[in-house]
mmCIF file of C-alpha atoms in Angstrom:
data_model
loop_
_atom_site.group_PDB
_atom_site.id
_atom_site.type_symbol
_atom_site.label_atom_id
_atom_site.label_comp_id
_atom_site.label_asym_id
_atom_site.label_seq_id
_atom_site.Cartn_x
_atom_site.Cartn_y
_atom_site.Cartn_z
ATOM 1 C CA UNK E 1 -20.804 52.730 -18.492
ATOM 2 C CA UNK E 2 -23.060 53.678 -15.632
ATOM 3 C CA UNK E 3 -23.435 57.121 -14.131
ATOM 4 C CA UNK E 4 -21.077 56.387 -11.240
ATOM 5 C CA UNK E 5 -18.146 55.727 -13.525
ATOM 6 C CA UNK E 6 -18.860 58.283 -16.219
ATOM 7 C CA UNK E 7 -19.553 61.222 -13.921
ATOM 8 C CA UNK E 8 -16.601 63.573 -13.551
ATOM 9 C CA UNK E 9 -16.277 62.824 -9.850
ATOM 10 C CA UNK E 10 -12.870 63.193 -8.188
ATOM 11 C CA UNK E 11 -12.445 59.428 -7.774
ATOM 12 C CA UNK E 12 -13.203 58.582 -11.414
ATOM 13 C CA UNK E 13 -10.376 57.304 -13.575
ATOM 14 C CA UNK E 14 -12.546 57.608 -16.637
ATOM 15 C CA UNK E 15 -13.329 61.315 -16.411
ATOM 16 C CA UNK E 16 -12.270 62.692 -13.053
ATOM 17 C CA UNK E 17 -9.339 63.759 -10.920
ATOM 18 C CA UNK E 18 -8.046 60.214 -10.400
ATOM 19 C CA UNK E 19 -7.062 60.033 -14.054
ATOM 20 C CA UNK E 20 -5.413 63.444 -13.873
ATOM 21 C CA UNK E 21 -3.499 62.279 -10.777
ATOM 22 C CA UNK E 22 -1.965 59.431 -12.792
ATOM 23 C CA UNK E 23 -0.656 61.995 -15.258
ATOM 24 C CA UNK E 24 0.837 64.127 -12.477
ATOM 25 C CA UNK E 25 2.484 61.050 -10.921
ATOM 26 C CA UNK E 26 4.011 59.965 -14.219
ATOM 27 C CA UNK E 27 5.367 63.471 -14.770
ATOM 28 C CA UNK E 28 6.843 63.567 -11.276
ATOM 29 C CA UNK E 29 8.571 60.225 -11.827
ATOM 30 C CA UNK E 30 10.071 61.392 -15.118
ATOM 31 C CA UNK E 31 11.175 64.760 -13.722
ATOM 32 C CA UNK E 32 8.734 66.782 -15.763
ATOM 33 C CA UNK E 33 6.766 67.888 -12.709
ATOM 34 C CA UNK E 34 7.312 68.212 -8.960
ATOM 35 C CA UNK E 35 6.021 65.824 -6.308
ATOM 36 C CA UNK E 36 4.308 68.821 -4.725
ATOM 37 C CA UNK E 37 2.161 69.143 -7.842
ATOM 38 C CA UNK E 38 1.578 65.398 -7.889
ATOM 39 C CA UNK E 39 0.491 65.451 -4.256
ATOM 40 C CA UNK E 40 -1.993 68.218 -5.015
ATOM 41 C CA UNK E 41 -3.429 66.139 -7.875
ATOM 42 C CA UNK E 42 -3.668 63.045 -5.658
ATOM 43 C CA UNK E 43 -5.360 65.073 -2.932
ATOM 44 C CA UNK E 44 -7.946 66.256 -5.480
ATOM 45 C CA UNK E 45 -8.733 62.640 -6.326
ATOM 46 C CA UNK E 46 -9.373 61.971 -2.634
ATOM 47 C CA UNK E 47 -11.658 64.987 -2.199
ATOM 48 C CA UNK E 48 -14.647 62.718 -1.468
ATOM 49 C CA UNK E 49 -15.017 59.654 0.733
ATOM 50 C CA UNK E 50 -13.752 56.690 -1.242
ATOM 51 C CA UNK E 51 -16.641 54.664 -2.658
ATOM 52 C CA UNK E 52 -16.542 50.993 -1.646
ATOM 53 C CA UNK E 53 -20.165 50.317 -2.610
ATOM 54 C CA UNK E 54 -21.790 48.652 -5.618
ATOM 55 C CA UNK E 55 -20.353 51.256 -8.002
ATOM 56 C CA UNK E 56 -16.736 50.654 -6.970
ATOM 57 C CA UNK E 57 -14.665 49.250 -9.844
ATOM 58 C CA UNK E 58 -11.451 49.797 -11.739
ATOM 59 C CA UNK E 59 -12.775 53.112 -13.040
ATOM 60 C CA UNK E 60 -14.280 54.465 -9.844
ATOM 61 C CA UNK E 61 -13.935 54.496 -6.089
ATOM 62 C CA UNK E 62 -11.660 52.415 -3.890
ATOM 63 C CA UNK E 63 -10.083 50.257 -6.647
ATOM 64 C CA UNK E 64 -9.313 53.273 -8.836
ATOM 65 C CA UNK E 65 -7.756 55.164 -5.941
ATOM 66 C CA UNK E 66 -5.736 52.096 -4.906
ATOM 67 C CA UNK E 67 -4.246 51.998 -8.405
ATOM 68 C CA UNK E 68 -3.379 55.708 -8.168
ATOM 69 C CA UNK E 69 -1.471 55.247 -4.912
ATOM 70 C CA UNK E 70 0.327 52.176 -6.266
ATOM 71 C CA UNK E 71 1.504 54.280 -9.206
ATOM 72 C CA UNK E 72 2.890 56.844 -6.734
ATOM 73 C CA UNK E 73 5.011 54.074 -5.196
ATOM 74 C CA UNK E 74 6.431 52.820 -8.492
ATOM 75 C CA UNK E 75 9.927 54.111 -7.678
ATOM 76 C CA UNK E 76 9.875 52.081 -4.415
ATOM 77 C CA UNK E 77 9.383 55.154 -2.235
ATOM 78 C CA UNK E 78 6.807 54.335 0.439
ATOM 79 C CA UNK E 79 4.495 57.254 -0.246
ATOM 80 C CA UNK E 80 0.963 57.041 1.162
ATOM 81 C CA UNK E 81 1.775 53.649 2.686
ATOM 82 C CA UNK E 82 -0.916 53.674 5.361
ATOM 83 C CA UNK E 83 -3.603 54.905 2.983
ATOM 84 C CA UNK E 84 -2.611 52.348 0.373
ATOM 85 C CA UNK E 85 -2.866 49.525 2.904
ATOM 86 C CA UNK E 86 -6.377 50.549 3.920
ATOM 87 C CA UNK E 87 -7.484 50.764 0.303
ATOM 88 C CA UNK E 88 -5.973 47.356 -0.456
ATOM 89 C CA UNK E 89 -7.983 45.804 2.356
ATOM 90 C CA UNK E 90 -11.148 47.379 0.992
ATOM 91 C CA UNK E 91 -10.402 46.094 -2.513
ATOM 92 C CA UNK E 92 -10.041 42.583 -1.101
ATOM 93 C CA UNK E 93 -13.368 42.901 0.709
ATOM 94 C CA UNK E 94 -15.106 44.196 -2.433
ATOM 95 C CA UNK E 95 -13.613 41.274 -4.348
ATOM 96 C CA UNK E 96 -14.912 38.706 -1.869
ATOM 97 C CA UNK E 97 -18.413 40.147 -2.181
ATOM 98 C CA UNK E 98 -18.317 40.226 -5.979
ATOM 99 C CA UNK E 99 -16.896 36.710 -6.181
ATOM 100 C CA UNK E 100 -19.642 35.336 -3.959
ATOM 101 C CA UNK E 101 -22.293 36.915 -6.170
ATOM 102 C CA UNK E 102 -20.596 35.800 -9.411
ATOM 103 C CA UNK E 103 -20.198 32.237 -8.147
ATOM 104 C CA UNK E 104 -23.833 32.029 -7.089
ATOM 105 C CA UNK E 105 -24.894 33.270 -10.513
ATOM 106 C CA UNK E 106 -22.694 30.732 -12.282
ATOM 107 C CA UNK E 107 -23.897 27.904 -10.047
ATOM 108 C CA UNK E 108 -27.492 28.801 -10.890
ATOM 109 C CA UNK E 109 -26.821 28.365 -14.604
ATOM 110 C CA UNK E 110 -27.845 31.950 -15.322
ATOM 111 C CA UNK E 111 -25.923 34.393 -17.480
ATOM 112 C CA UNK E 112 -25.171 37.731 -15.863
ATOM 113 C CA UNK E 113 -24.162 41.092 -17.248
ATOM 114 C CA UNK E 114 -20.771 41.455 -18.899
ATOM 115 C CA UNK E 115 -20.077 43.854 -16.028
ATOM 116 C CA UNK E 116 -19.647 40.844 -13.726
ATOM 117 C CA UNK E 117 -16.356 39.834 -15.343
ATOM 118 C CA UNK E 118 -15.073 42.709 -17.462
ATOM 119 C CA UNK E 119 -12.157 45.078 -16.967
ATOM 120 C CA UNK E 120 -13.999 48.335 -16.429
ATOM 121 C CA UNK E 121 -16.651 47.166 -13.952
ATOM 122 C CA UNK E 122 -15.992 43.571 -12.985
ATOM 123 C CA UNK E 123 -13.623 40.933 -11.708
ATOM 124 C CA UNK E 124 -10.937 41.453 -14.358
ATOM 125 C CA UNK E 125 -10.628 45.073 -13.241
ATOM 126 C CA UNK E 126 -10.411 44.149 -9.581
ATOM 127 C CA UNK E 127 -7.827 41.547 -10.517
ATOM 128 C CA UNK E 128 -5.557 44.024 -12.264
ATOM 129 C CA UNK E 129 -5.643 46.250 -9.168
ATOM 130 C CA UNK E 130 -4.879 43.316 -6.862
ATOM 131 C CA UNK E 131 -1.986 42.189 -9.055
ATOM 132 C CA UNK E 132 -0.396 45.552 -8.249
ATOM 133 C CA UNK E 133 -1.475 45.934 -4.617
ATOM 134 C CA UNK E 134 -1.812 42.409 -3.159
ATOM 135 C CA UNK E 135 -0.481 39.813 -5.610
ATOM 136 C CA UNK E 136 -0.070 37.133 -2.955
ATOM 137 C CA UNK E 137 -3.521 37.534 -1.449
ATOM 138 C CA UNK E 138 -6.450 35.152 -1.521
ATOM 139 C CA UNK E 139 -8.642 37.727 -3.266
ATOM 140 C CA UNK E 140 -6.601 37.535 -6.475
ATOM 141 C CA UNK E 141 -6.344 33.752 -6.441
ATOM 142 C CA UNK E 142 -10.104 33.641 -5.912
ATOM 143 C CA UNK E 143 -10.585 35.721 -9.053
ATOM 144 C CA UNK E 144 -8.239 33.461 -11.007
ATOM 145 C CA UNK E 145 -10.107 30.333 -9.930
ATOM 146 C CA UNK E 146 -13.346 31.913 -11.086
ATOM 147 C CA UNK E 147 -11.877 33.024 -14.421
ATOM 148 C CA UNK E 148 -10.473 29.548 -15.034
ATOM 149 C CA UNK E 149 -13.963 28.221 -14.492
ATOM 150 C CA UNK E 150 -15.585 30.596 -16.993
ATOM 151 C CA UNK E 151 -13.171 29.655 -19.753
ATOM 152 C CA UNK E 152 -15.186 26.425 -19.914
ATOM 153 C CA UNK E 153 -18.041 26.567 -22.449
ATOM 154 C CA UNK E 154 -21.653 26.407 -21.351
ATOM 155 C CA UNK E 155 -24.959 25.826 -23.125
ATOM 156 C CA UNK E 156 -27.592 28.529 -23.581
ATOM 157 C CA UNK E 157 -30.816 27.607 -25.371
ATOM 158 C CA UNK E 158 -29.214 24.506 -26.855
ATOM 159 C CA UNK E 159 -26.225 26.445 -28.222
ATOM 160 C CA UNK E 160 -22.701 26.048 -26.858
ATOM 161 C CA UNK E 161 -21.358 29.464 -25.859
ATOM 162 C CA UNK E 162 -18.247 30.789 -24.099
ATOM 163 C CA UNK E 163 -18.378 30.607 -20.317
ATOM 164 C CA UNK E 164 -18.360 34.394 -19.836
ATOM 165 C CA UNK E 165 -21.587 34.730 -21.842
ATOM 166 C CA UNK E 166 -23.536 37.895 -20.994
ATOM 167 C CA UNK E 167 -27.304 38.200 -20.877
ATOM 168 C CA UNK E 168 -27.345 41.902 -21.742
ATOM 169 C CA UNK E 169 -26.575 43.928 -24.867
ATOM 170 C CA UNK E 170 -23.025 45.245 -25.362
ATOM 171 C CA UNK E 171 -24.292 48.834 -25.447
ATOM 172 C CA UNK E 172 -27.476 50.850 -25.754
ATOM 173 C CA UNK E 173 -27.277 51.054 -29.537
ATOM 174 C CA UNK E 174 -26.971 47.317 -30.253
ATOM 175 C CA UNK E 175 -29.446 44.511 -29.602
ATOM 176 C CA UNK E 176 -28.214 40.941 -29.122
ATOM 177 C CA UNK E 177 -31.281 38.736 -28.491
ATOM 178 C CA UNK E 178 -30.343 35.957 -26.078
ATOM 179 C CA UNK E 179 -27.142 37.706 -25.029
ATOM 180 C CA UNK E 180 -23.626 37.875 -26.409
ATOM 181 C CA UNK E 181 -20.009 36.882 -25.921
ATOM 182 C CA UNK E 182 -17.868 40.000 -25.863
ATOM 183 C CA UNK E 183 -14.394 39.602 -27.362
ATOM 184 C CA UNK E 184 -12.854 42.977 -26.503
ATOM 185 C CA UNK E 185 -10.223 43.906 -23.937
ATOM 186 C CA UNK E 186 -12.434 46.404 -22.113
ATOM 187 C CA UNK E 187 -15.532 44.240 -21.709
ATOM 188 C CA UNK E 188 -14.791 40.723 -22.866
ATOM 189 C CA UNK E 189 -12.707 37.606 -23.062
ATOM 190 C CA UNK E 190 -9.502 39.386 -24.077
ATOM 191 C CA UNK E 191 -9.420 41.055 -20.670
ATOM 192 C CA UNK E 192 -9.914 37.689 -18.978
ATOM 193 C CA UNK E 193 -7.107 36.187 -21.061
ATOM 194 C CA UNK E 194 -4.764 39.121 -20.423
ATOM 195 C CA UNK E 195 -5.277 39.020 -16.655
ATOM 196 C CA UNK E 196 -4.691 35.274 -16.390
ATOM 197 C CA UNK E 197 -1.575 35.619 -18.560
ATOM 198 C CA UNK E 198 -0.137 38.578 -16.657
ATOM 199 C CA UNK E 199 -0.692 36.784 -13.364
ATOM 200 C CA UNK E 200 1.074 33.697 -14.722
ATOM 201 C CA UNK E 201 3.947 35.904 -15.830
ATOM 202 C CA UNK E 202 4.220 37.156 -12.255
ATOM 203 C CA UNK E 203 4.006 33.562 -10.938
ATOM 204 C CA UNK E 204 0.546 34.068 -9.469
ATOM 205 C CA UNK E 205 -1.256 30.902 -10.533
ATOM 206 C CA UNK E 206 -4.004 28.477 -9.584
ATOM 207 C CA UNK E 207 -4.791 24.954 -10.766
ATOM 208 C CA UNK E 208 -5.854 24.835 -14.379
ATOM 209 C CA UNK E 209 -4.725 28.365 -15.203
ATOM 210 C CA UNK E 210 -2.224 27.523 -17.918
ATOM 211 C CA UNK E 211 -4.656 25.102 -19.547
ATOM 212 C CA UNK E 212 -7.331 27.814 -19.433
ATOM 213 C CA UNK E 213 -4.957 30.302 -21.092
ATOM 214 C CA UNK E 214 -4.189 27.834 -23.883
ATOM 215 C CA UNK E 215 -7.847 26.951 -24.364
ATOM 216 C CA UNK E 216 -8.972 30.568 -24.552
ATOM 217 C CA UNK E 217 -6.122 31.510 -26.889
ATOM 218 C CA UNK E 218 -7.121 28.650 -29.219
ATOM 219 C CA UNK E 219 -10.706 29.886 -29.170
ATOM 220 C CA UNK E 220 -9.558 33.364 -30.198
ATOM 221 C CA UNK E 221 -7.501 31.819 -32.997
ATOM 222 C CA UNK E 222 -10.694 30.145 -34.259
ATOM 223 C CA UNK E 223 -12.476 33.527 -34.371
ATOM 224 C CA UNK E 224 -9.695 35.375 -36.191
ATOM 225 C CA UNK E 225 -10.572 36.857 -39.557
ATOM 226 C CA UNK E 226 -8.303 38.165 -42.287
ATOM 227 C CA UNK E 227 -8.620 41.360 -44.279
ATOM 228 C CA UNK E 228 -6.354 43.308 -46.628
ATOM 229 C CA UNK E 229 -5.440 45.429 -43.600
ATOM 230 C CA UNK E 230 -4.483 42.504 -41.368
ATOM 231 C CA UNK E 231 -6.119 40.174 -38.846
ATOM 232 C CA UNK E 232 -9.338 41.159 -37.081
ATOM 233 C CA UNK E 233 -11.794 39.740 -34.578
ATOM 234 C CA UNK E 234 -15.536 40.306 -34.103
ATOM 235 C CA UNK E 235 -16.428 42.753 -31.378
ATOM 236 C CA UNK E 236 -18.934 40.234 -30.005
ATOM 237 C CA UNK E 237 -20.777 37.060 -30.979
ATOM 238 C CA UNK E 238 -24.526 36.467 -30.674
ATOM 239 C CA UNK E 239 -26.449 33.222 -30.362
ATOM 240 C CA UNK E 240 -27.250 33.459 -34.064
ATOM 241 C CA UNK E 241 -23.556 33.865 -34.892
ATOM 242 C CA UNK E 242 -22.619 30.760 -32.924
ATOM 243 C CA UNK E 243 -25.573 28.724 -34.139
ATOM 244 C CA UNK E 244 -25.515 29.621 -37.821
ATOM 245 C CA UNK E 245 -21.850 30.088 -38.590
ATOM 246 C CA UNK E 246 -19.397 32.970 -39.012
ATOM 247 C CA UNK E 247 -20.710 36.305 -37.728
ATOM 248 C CA UNK E 248 -22.323 38.643 -40.178
ATOM 249 C CA UNK E 249 -19.852 41.386 -39.366
ATOM 250 C CA UNK E 250 -17.531 42.950 -41.934
ATOM 251 C CA UNK E 251 -13.808 42.731 -41.346
ATOM 252 C CA UNK E 252 -11.464 45.593 -40.794
ATOM 253 C CA UNK E 253 -12.581 47.047 -37.460
ATOM 254 C CA UNK E 254 -10.520 49.986 -36.276
ATOM 255 C CA UNK E 255 -7.390 48.703 -34.497
ATOM 256 C CA UNK E 256 -8.302 50.156 -31.125
ATOM 257 C CA UNK E 257 -7.295 48.971 -27.668
ATOM 258 C CA UNK E 258 -10.844 48.467 -26.401
ATOM 259 C CA UNK E 259 -12.306 46.148 -29.078
ATOM 260 C CA UNK E 260 -9.833 45.971 -31.916
ATOM 261 C CA UNK E 261 -6.867 43.861 -32.933
ATOM 262 C CA UNK E 262 -4.507 45.977 -30.813
ATOM 263 C CA UNK E 263 -6.001 44.945 -27.483
ATOM 264 C CA UNK E 264 -6.789 41.384 -28.558
ATOM 265 C CA UNK E 265 -3.372 40.991 -30.131
ATOM 266 C CA UNK E 266 -1.663 42.094 -26.921
ATOM 267 C CA UNK E 267 -3.768 39.654 -24.888
ATOM 268 C CA UNK E 268 -2.751 36.841 -27.248
ATOM 269 C CA UNK E 269 0.902 37.880 -27.109
ATOM 270 C CA UNK E 270 0.800 37.784 -23.308
ATOM 271 C CA UNK E 271 -0.894 34.385 -23.426
ATOM 272 C CA UNK E 272 1.772 33.005 -25.745
ATOM 273 C CA UNK E 273 4.540 34.334 -23.494
ATOM 274 C CA UNK E 274 2.872 32.789 -20.438
ATOM 275 C CA UNK E 275 2.622 29.386 -22.107
ATOM 276 C CA UNK E 276 5.897 29.495 -24.037
ATOM 277 C CA UNK E 277 4.218 29.174 -27.439
ATOM 278 C CA UNK E 278 6.584 30.863 -29.894
ATOM 279 C CA UNK E 279 4.394 30.253 -32.947
ATOM 280 C CA UNK E 280 1.354 31.886 -31.338
ATOM 281 C CA UNK E 281 3.513 34.748 -30.097
ATOM 282 C CA UNK E 282 4.680 35.400 -33.651
ATOM 283 C CA UNK E 283 1.080 35.354 -34.903
ATOM 284 C CA UNK E 284 -0.019 37.811 -32.217
ATOM 285 C CA UNK E 285 2.877 40.124 -32.975
ATOM 286 C CA UNK E 286 2.064 40.017 -36.674
ATOM 287 C CA UNK E 287 -1.466 41.156 -35.824
ATOM 288 C CA UNK E 288 -0.128 43.968 -33.657
ATOM 289 C CA UNK E 289 2.335 45.125 -36.302
ATOM 290 C CA UNK E 290 -0.475 45.255 -38.866
ATOM 291 C CA UNK E 291 -2.360 47.661 -36.590
ATOM 292 C CA UNK E 292 0.445 50.170 -37.138
ATOM 293 C CA UNK E 293 0.257 50.206 -40.930
ATOM 294 C CA UNK E 294 -0.701 53.636 -42.330
ATOM 295 C CA UNK E 295 -4.077 52.395 -43.606
ATOM 296 C CA UNK E 296 -4.931 51.078 -40.161
ATOM 297 C CA UNK E 297 -3.700 54.175 -38.331
ATOM 298 C CA UNK E 298 -5.969 56.231 -40.562
ATOM 299 C CA UNK E 299 -8.983 54.352 -39.170
ATOM 300 C CA UNK E 300 -8.361 55.885 -35.758
ATOM 301 C CA UNK E 301 -9.873 59.339 -36.015
ATOM 302 C CA UNK E 302 -9.603 60.338 -32.353
ATOM 303 C CA UNK E 303 -6.618 60.586 -30.032
ATOM 304 C CA UNK E 304 -7.887 58.913 -26.838
ATOM 305 C CA UNK E 305 -6.833 55.777 -25.015
ATOM 306 C CA UNK E 306 -10.011 53.759 -25.332
ATOM 307 C CA UNK E 307 -10.864 54.111 -29.002
ATOM 308 C CA UNK E 308 -7.976 56.028 -30.464
ATOM 309 C CA UNK E 309 -4.316 56.503 -31.230
ATOM 310 C CA UNK E 310 -3.122 56.871 -27.636
ATOM 311 C CA UNK E 311 -4.427 53.432 -26.709
ATOM 312 C CA UNK E 312 -2.908 51.840 -29.784
ATOM 313 C CA UNK E 313 0.447 53.534 -29.144
ATOM 314 C CA UNK E 314 0.892 52.459 -25.528
ATOM 315 C CA UNK E 315 -0.369 48.940 -26.299
ATOM 316 C CA UNK E 316 2.106 48.599 -29.161
ATOM 317 C CA UNK E 317 4.893 50.075 -27.026
ATOM 318 C CA UNK E 318 4.407 47.381 -24.377
ATOM 319 C CA UNK E 319 4.127 44.723 -27.069
ATOM 320 C CA UNK E 320 7.329 45.925 -28.755
ATOM 321 C CA UNK E 321 9.218 45.553 -25.496
ATOM 322 C CA UNK E 322 8.246 41.851 -25.367
ATOM 323 C CA UNK E 323 8.381 41.102 -29.093
ATOM 324 C CA UNK E 324 10.724 38.595 -30.690
ATOM 325 C CA UNK E 325 11.334 40.814 -33.712
ATOM 326 C CA UNK E 326 11.577 44.515 -34.643
ATOM 327 C CA UNK E 327 8.391 44.920 -36.705
ATOM 328 C CA UNK E 328 6.270 46.542 -33.992
ATOM 329 C CA UNK E 329 9.013 48.829 -32.711
ATOM 330 C CA UNK E 330 9.956 49.986 -36.216
ATOM 331 C CA UNK E 331 6.399 51.222 -36.806
ATOM 332 C CA UNK E 332 5.976 53.114 -33.550
ATOM 333 C CA UNK E 333 7.452 56.423 -34.814
ATOM 334 C CA UNK E 334 4.703 56.847 -37.424
ATOM 335 C CA UNK E 335 2.053 56.156 -34.783
ATOM 336 C CA UNK E 336 3.690 58.733 -32.515
ATOM 337 C CA UNK E 337 3.593 61.374 -35.266
ATOM 338 C CA UNK E 338 -0.082 60.737 -35.888
ATOM 339 C CA UNK E 339 -0.839 60.819 -32.173
ATOM 340 C CA UNK E 340 0.914 64.175 -31.769
ATOM 341 C CA UNK E 341 -1.036 65.525 -34.709
ATOM 342 C CA UNK E 342 -4.375 64.495 -33.190
ATOM 343 C CA UNK E 343 -3.566 65.367 -29.564
ATOM 344 C CA UNK E 344 -5.193 68.779 -29.703
ATOM 345 C CA UNK E 345 -8.556 67.195 -30.465
ATOM 346 C CA UNK E 346 -8.806 65.494 -27.069
ATOM 347 C CA UNK E 347 -11.570 66.893 -24.877
ATOM 348 C CA UNK E 348 -12.096 66.802 -21.149
ATOM 349 C CA UNK E 349 -9.594 65.902 -18.490
ATOM 350 C CA UNK E 350 -10.303 62.217 -18.101
ATOM 351 C CA UNK E 351 -8.151 59.210 -18.733
ATOM 352 C CA UNK E 352 -10.082 57.012 -21.162
ATOM 353 C CA UNK E 353 -11.186 59.472 -23.808
ATOM 354 C CA UNK E 354 -9.846 62.784 -22.527
ATOM 355 C CA UNK E 355 -6.693 64.824 -22.438
ATOM 356 C CA UNK E 356 -5.089 63.078 -19.443
ATOM 357 C CA UNK E 357 -4.895 59.789 -21.318
ATOM 358 C CA UNK E 358 -3.524 61.429 -24.441
ATOM 359 C CA UNK E 359 -0.896 63.309 -22.457
ATOM 360 C CA UNK E 360 0.132 60.101 -20.701
ATOM 361 C CA UNK E 361 0.633 58.452 -24.083
ATOM 362 C CA UNK E 362 2.721 61.433 -25.206
ATOM 363 C CA UNK E 363 4.823 61.028 -22.047
ATOM 364 C CA UNK E 364 5.470 57.461 -23.231
ATOM 365 C CA UNK E 365 6.501 58.798 -26.650
ATOM 366 C CA UNK E 366 9.048 61.057 -24.968
ATOM 367 C CA UNK E 367 10.263 58.808 -22.171
ATOM 368 C CA UNK E 368 9.587 55.228 -23.220
ATOM 369 C CA UNK E 369 7.950 52.660 -20.964
ATOM 370 C CA UNK E 370 5.708 54.402 -18.394
ATOM 371 C CA UNK E 371 7.593 54.766 -15.109
ATOM 372 C CA UNK E 372 4.483 54.647 -12.917
ATOM 373 C CA UNK E 373 2.911 51.623 -14.572
ATOM 374 C CA UNK E 374 -0.266 53.652 -15.030
ATOM 375 C CA UNK E 375 -1.126 51.556 -18.087
ATOM 376 C CA UNK E 376 -1.838 48.588 -15.835
ATOM 377 C CA UNK E 377 -5.414 49.872 -15.989
ATOM 378 C CA UNK E 378 -5.444 48.839 -19.665
ATOM 379 C CA UNK E 379 -4.314 45.266 -18.818
ATOM 380 C CA UNK E 380 -1.377 45.509 -21.193
ATOM 381 C CA UNK E 381 1.296 45.210 -18.474
#
């Protein structure tokens, strides 16, 4: 993440007051807190001028604040209607600018940063906001057309790679010479797949979208590995991985939302629902259920949404609601117990790795499906 999104600024979902506002809204909708308290939390998130510049994304600035106000309207009360409309217009304008830049980059044959298309910084994140705030608008259909296009493979250095190939490294601690294809929900193809599938579920579609969903889901099936703990996927693939064969990565990654089988499994479940593929839905749900086995839960040593038990719990909760069988739902109580036991270890007030996200997950343990839809920011609903 860059400094704009990681700084504890008021308009940061990741670490700032915007994430805390989502918690206050959820508590107001469930009766655990007053709307006066929620309004104070929302006001804190708007303490600075909303950022519509280059740093604006799902986690920061105008898009993040638009998602906060949409959550406050989840019970159909028209709170903050004028402010929400202004923010929605700004999100559409930001999207047009980002789409123009992304299209020019694609037309040039160059590979850009994963931040062009990912959930946290890129078009997938803007798309999940627009699906909540302006589902019928041209900005969202523009994103979908672009995502359909990048499901088509391309060639880099003589090697066929996925269309969302990134020129940069996945993080500062890992080098991927020639770039990489990120598979995770937060930064990779799973987020692209989840957004296209959720839009299809809400009857927001463009030409080629269903074919793109099927194609991308098949590609993920080809990258699936098996371990004694259940299915797994690589976090990313390098040129060497694609050129020389299966990636030299051990199986059994932690079953997190951000990179693990939990997030990828939910994306594949949503894809199967969107395309009516019952066999693939069963396979995705088997992967999700395996994430909730005790040995897998033990791999999650922190409570937060991004990497930890909170993210797994809310992802599995949404998946259980859609599942054809009881396996996921029957394993949720054990995950809830482990989450409650780890909750005290959460630090900071932010959403992704801090206490606000953990407390939101605990609200879901107590009350079921989130009333505010705050977990739209995870692309699981």
